[in-house]
GROMACS .gro file of C-alpha atoms in nm:
model
  210
    1MET     CA    1   0.442   1.589  -2.083
    2GLU     CA    2   0.615   1.284  -1.941
    3VAL     CA    3   0.427   1.083  -1.682
    4LYS     CA    4   0.656   0.907  -1.437
    5PRO     CA    5   0.574   0.587  -1.249
    6ILE     CA    6   0.427   0.644  -0.904
    7SER     CA    7   0.488   0.408  -0.615
    8PHE     CA    8   0.201   0.320  -0.384
    9LYS     CA    9   0.195   0.152  -0.045
   10ASN     CA   10  -0.078  -0.089   0.053
   11LEU     CA   11  -0.112  -0.117   0.430
   12GLY     CA   12  -0.341  -0.418   0.413
   13ALA     CA   13  -0.416  -0.728   0.210
   14ILE     CA   14  -0.591  -0.619  -0.112
   15ALA     CA   15  -0.796  -0.872  -0.304
   16SER     CA   16  -0.634  -0.897  -0.647
   17PHE     CA   17  -0.713  -1.059  -0.978
   18GLN     CA   18  -0.415  -1.293  -0.945
   19VAL     CA   19  -0.511  -1.414  -0.598
   20HIS     CA   20  -0.867  -1.471  -0.706
   21GLN     CA   21  -0.773  -1.650  -1.029
   22ASN     CA   22  -0.549  -1.892  -0.842
   23GLN     CA   23  -0.833  -1.965  -0.597
   24LYS     CA   24  -0.593  -1.952  -0.305
   25PRO     CA   25  -0.727  -1.879   0.043
   26PHE     CA   26  -0.669  -1.523   0.159
   27GLN     CA   27  -0.370  -1.502   0.390
   28MET     CA   28  -0.311  -1.195   0.603
   29GLU     CA   29   0.054  -1.098   0.584
   30GLU     CA   30   0.271  -0.992   0.873
   31MET     CA   31   0.273  -0.620   0.951
   32LYS     CA   32   0.619  -0.576   0.800
   33THR     CA   33   0.483  -0.666   0.455
   34TYR     CA   34   0.225  -0.389   0.473
   35TYR     CA   35   0.506  -0.149   0.387
   36LYS     CA   36   0.617  -0.336   0.078
   37GLN     CA   37   0.614  -0.100  -0.217
   38ASP     CA   38   0.383  -0.190  -0.501
   39LYS     CA   39   0.500   0.001  -0.807
   40ILE     CA   40   0.222   0.083  -1.049
   41GLU     CA   41   0.254   0.256  -1.382
   42ALA     CA   42   0.001   0.534  -1.340
   43THR     CA   43  -0.121   0.827  -1.541
   44ARG     CA   44  -0.208   1.156  -1.377
   45LYS     CA   45  -0.572   1.049  -1.388
   46SER     CA   46  -0.513   0.722  -1.202
   47TYR     CA   47  -0.298   0.901  -0.944
   48ALA     CA   48  -0.573   1.157  -0.881
   49GLU     CA   49  -0.822   0.871  -0.864
   50LEU     CA   50  -0.621   0.696  -0.592
   51VAL     CA   51  -0.587   1.018  -0.393
   52GLN     CA   52  -0.961   1.076  -0.418
   53SER     CA   53  -1.043   0.719  -0.319
   54TYR     CA   54  -0.823   0.744  -0.009
   55ASN     CA   55  -0.976   1.080   0.085
   56ASN     CA   56  -1.322   0.922   0.055
   57ILE     CA   57  -1.214   0.654   0.302
   58ARG     CA   58  -1.045   0.895   0.542
   59ARG     CA   59  -1.335   1.141   0.544
   60GLU     CA   60  -1.599   0.864   0.555
   61ILE     CA   61  -1.778   1.006   0.251
   62ASN     CA   62  -2.116   0.848   0.175
   63PRO     CA   63  -2.057   0.586  -0.098
   64THR     CA   64  -2.262   0.520  -0.410
   65LYS     CA   65  -2.518   0.240  -0.383
   66PHE     CA   66  -2.393  -0.046  -0.598
   67VAL     CA   67  -2.730  -0.189  -0.705
   68ASN     CA   68  -3.033  -0.019  -0.856
   69GLU     CA   69  -3.296  -0.223  -0.675
   70GLN     CA   70  -3.580  -0.095  -0.897
   71THR     CA   71  -3.420  -0.247  -1.208
   72ASN     CA   72  -3.213  -0.513  -1.027
   73SER     CA   73  -2.909  -0.388  -1.214
   74ILE     CA   74  -2.541  -0.322  -1.147
   75ASP     CA   75  -2.322  -0.064  -1.316
   76ILE     CA   76  -1.949  -0.108  -1.252
   77THR     CA   77  -1.740   0.201  -1.326
   78ASN     CA   78  -1.378   0.277  -1.244
   79GLY     CA   79  -1.324   0.559  -0.997
   80VAL     CA   80  -1.664   0.535  -0.826
   81TYR     CA   81  -1.670   0.493  -0.447
   82TYR     CA   82  -1.913   0.203  -0.391
   83HIS     CA   83  -2.084   0.045  -0.091
   84LEU     CA   84  -2.043  -0.335  -0.105
   85GLY     CA   85  -2.242  -0.444   0.198
   86LEU     CA   86  -2.148  -0.509   0.560
   87VAL     CA   87  -1.876  -0.708   0.733
   88ASN     CA   88  -1.962  -0.785   1.094
   89GLY     CA   89  -2.202  -0.491   1.085
   90LYS     CA   90  -1.936  -0.254   0.948
   91PRO     CA   91  -1.973  -0.098   0.600
   92LEU     CA   92  -1.742  -0.222   0.326
   93ASN     CA   93  -1.672   0.064   0.085
   94GLY     CA   94  -1.415   0.119  -0.184
   95THR     CA   95  -1.313   0.221  -0.534
   96LEU     CA   96  -1.225   0.017  -0.843
   97LEU     CA   97  -0.905   0.185  -0.962
   98THR     CA   98  -0.824   0.247  -1.326
   99GLY     CA   99  -0.459   0.172  -1.249
  100GLY     CA  100  -0.553  -0.169  -1.110
  101GLY     CA  101  -0.691  -0.312  -0.788
  102PHE     CA  102  -0.959  -0.206  -0.545
  103ASN     CA  103  -0.902   0.051  -0.270
  104SER     CA  104  -1.102  -0.073   0.029
  105ASN     CA  105  -1.166   0.103   0.359
  106PHE     CA  106  -1.063  -0.223   0.529
  107SER     CA  107  -0.717  -0.214   0.363
  108PRO     CA  108  -0.652   0.136   0.227
  109MET     CA  109  -0.385   0.199  -0.035
  110ILE     CA  110  -0.192   0.525  -0.028
  111TRP     CA  111   0.064   0.699  -0.247
  112ASP     CA  112   0.430   0.687  -0.150
  113ASN     CA  113   0.760   0.854  -0.227
  114PRO     CA  114   1.005   0.562  -0.272
  115ASN     CA  115   1.299   0.797  -0.217
  116SER     CA  116   1.188   0.898   0.132
  117ASN     CA  117   1.190   0.703   0.458
  118VAL     CA  118   0.979   0.964   0.637
  119VAL     CA  119   0.646   0.831   0.766
  120THR     CA  120   0.376   1.068   0.647
  121GLN     CA  121   0.053   1.166   0.818
  122GLU     CA  122  -0.140   0.981   0.546
  123GLN     CA  123   0.055   0.661   0.615
  124ARG     CA  124  -0.014   0.685   0.988
  125GLU     CA  125  -0.384   0.746   0.922
  126ALA     CA  126  -0.409   0.455   0.677
  127LEU     CA  127  -0.241   0.220   0.922
  128LYS     CA  128  -0.477   0.333   1.198
  129ILE     CA  129  -0.776   0.262   0.972
  130HIS     CA  130  -0.633  -0.079   0.881
  131ARG     CA  131  -0.579  -0.172   1.246
  132SER     CA  132  -0.935  -0.073   1.337
  133TYR     CA  133  -1.053  -0.400   1.180
  134SER     CA  134  -0.972  -0.751   1.297
  135GLN     CA  135  -0.788  -1.004   1.082
  136VAL     CA  136  -1.109  -1.205   1.042
  137GLU     CA  137  -1.298  -0.893   0.929
  138ARG     CA  138  -1.028  -0.802   0.677
  139GLN     CA  139  -1.030  -1.154   0.535
  140GLU     CA  140  -1.409  -1.149   0.492
  141ALA     CA  141  -1.386  -0.806   0.329
  142ASN     CA  142  -1.123  -0.938   0.087
  143GLU     CA  143  -1.346  -1.231  -0.006
  144LEU     CA  144  -1.633  -0.995  -0.092
  145VAL     CA  145  -1.401  -0.765  -0.285
  146ALA     CA  146  -1.280  -1.068  -0.484
  147VAL     CA  147  -1.642  -1.134  -0.589
  148PHE     CA  148  -1.673  -0.771  -0.697
  149MET     CA  149  -1.350  -0.795  -0.899
  150SER     CA  150  -1.472  -1.111  -1.073
  151LEU     CA  151  -1.799  -0.939  -1.167
  152SER     CA  152  -1.597  -0.648  -1.302
  153ARG     CA  153  -1.393  -0.881  -1.521
  154LEU     CA  154  -1.712  -1.053  -1.637
  155ALA     CA  155  -1.861  -0.716  -1.733
  156GLU     CA  156  -1.545  -0.630  -1.929
  157GLY     CA  157  -1.553  -0.961  -2.115
  158LYS     CA  158  -1.226  -1.072  -1.953
  159LYS     CA  159  -1.393  -1.362  -1.775
  160SER     CA  160  -1.655  -1.606  -1.903
  161VAL     CA  161  -1.968  -1.732  -1.729
  162ASP     CA  162  -1.823  -2.085  -1.736
  163SER     CA  163  -1.508  -1.971  -1.558
  164MET     CA  164  -1.722  -1.799  -1.294
  165ASN     CA  165  -1.920  -2.118  -1.233
  166ASN     CA  166  -1.596  -2.315  -1.203
  167ASP     CA  167  -1.450  -2.066  -0.956
  168ALA     CA  168  -1.511  -2.228  -0.615
  169MET     CA  169  -1.439  -1.911  -0.419
  170PHE     CA  170  -1.672  -1.698  -0.631
  171MET     CA  171  -1.956  -1.950  -0.611
  172GLN     CA  172  -1.914  -1.979  -0.235
  173HIS     CA  173  -1.932  -1.606  -0.165
  174PHE     CA  174  -2.149  -1.470  -0.450
  175PRO     CA  175  -2.489  -1.533  -0.281
  176LYS     CA  176  -2.373  -1.357   0.037
  177PHE     CA  177  -2.229  -1.070  -0.166
  178ALA     CA  178  -2.553  -1.034  -0.364
  179LYS     CA  179  -2.763  -1.027  -0.049
  180GLY     CA  180  -2.537  -0.765   0.106
  181ILE     CA  181  -2.567  -0.525  -0.189
  182GLY     CA  182  -2.941  -0.581  -0.241
  183LEU     CA  183  -2.922  -0.781  -0.566
  184ASP     CA  184  -3.221  -1.017  -0.603
  185LEU     CA  185  -3.084  -1.346  -0.739
  186GLY     CA  186  -3.437  -1.483  -0.765
  187GLN     CA  187  -3.494  -1.246  -1.058
  188PRO     CA  188  -3.299  -1.175  -1.379
  189PHE     CA  189  -3.039  -0.902  -1.332
  190THR     CA  190  -2.799  -0.701  -1.544
  191ILE     CA  191  -2.432  -0.609  -1.508
  192ASN     CA  192  -2.328  -0.317  -1.728
  193GLY     CA  193  -2.622  -0.389  -1.957
  194LYS     CA  194  -2.559  -0.764  -1.989
  195SER     CA  195  -2.841  -0.988  -1.866
  196PHE     CA  196  -2.794  -1.283  -1.630
  197THR     CA  197  -2.986  -1.529  -1.417
  198TYR     CA  198  -2.875  -1.732  -1.116
  199LEU     CA  199  -3.064  -2.061  -1.100
  200GLN     CA  200  -2.989  -2.357  -0.874
  201GLY     CA  201  -2.647  -2.219  -0.790
  202THR     CA  202  -2.546  -2.159  -1.152
  203LEU     CA  203  -2.480  -1.824  -1.319
  204GLN     CA  204  -2.619  -1.800  -1.673
  205MET     CA  205  -2.609  -1.528  -1.936
  206THR     CA  206  -2.946  -1.450  -2.092
  207ASP     CA  207  -2.981  -1.424  -2.469
  208THR     CA  208  -3.121  -1.075  -2.525
  209GLU     CA  209  -3.124  -1.092  -2.904
  210ASP     CA  210  -3.461  -1.083  -3.078
   0.00000   0.00000   0.00000
């Protein structure tokens, strides 16, 4: 069965791989750009995943704790609704999408029919959620999400430890992110089974071979 491309609308600034890689400061766009269509090639699974992630945000479903504090370990999985700490006392939750990006409760993404100009109930709800946070809060949320996305790429082998240490934005916000999720940087920790340490402001991979 043919799977057609699905167009999504993002009503807020979403931290992306490209923004993070370029190490550019996060800039909040004008409201008119929130309606810019972001076309994503999506399978039925990724579409259902986006719908579920938005419903989790809208219904304020309890998220999954990101860190196992007993083992000081992180498991990053697409489609899981995670809690990533607090921004100004407000919970930052969201889902790493298989189709790309991170759907955050601070800047929810929704699905869209590009052939219709009718504003849907979901679009109105998403915009209301987006406007419930200040620009400063959304920027801080995006910075923390960018750390999460970098860790995801590290776990997938798409980013090296050296590149992480040379990423000024990651190094600036990683300690705060770790504290917010309950990761103890004073002890060795694992990300998707890979072992790391964080000593004197430097991330290092631990040799686990015998």
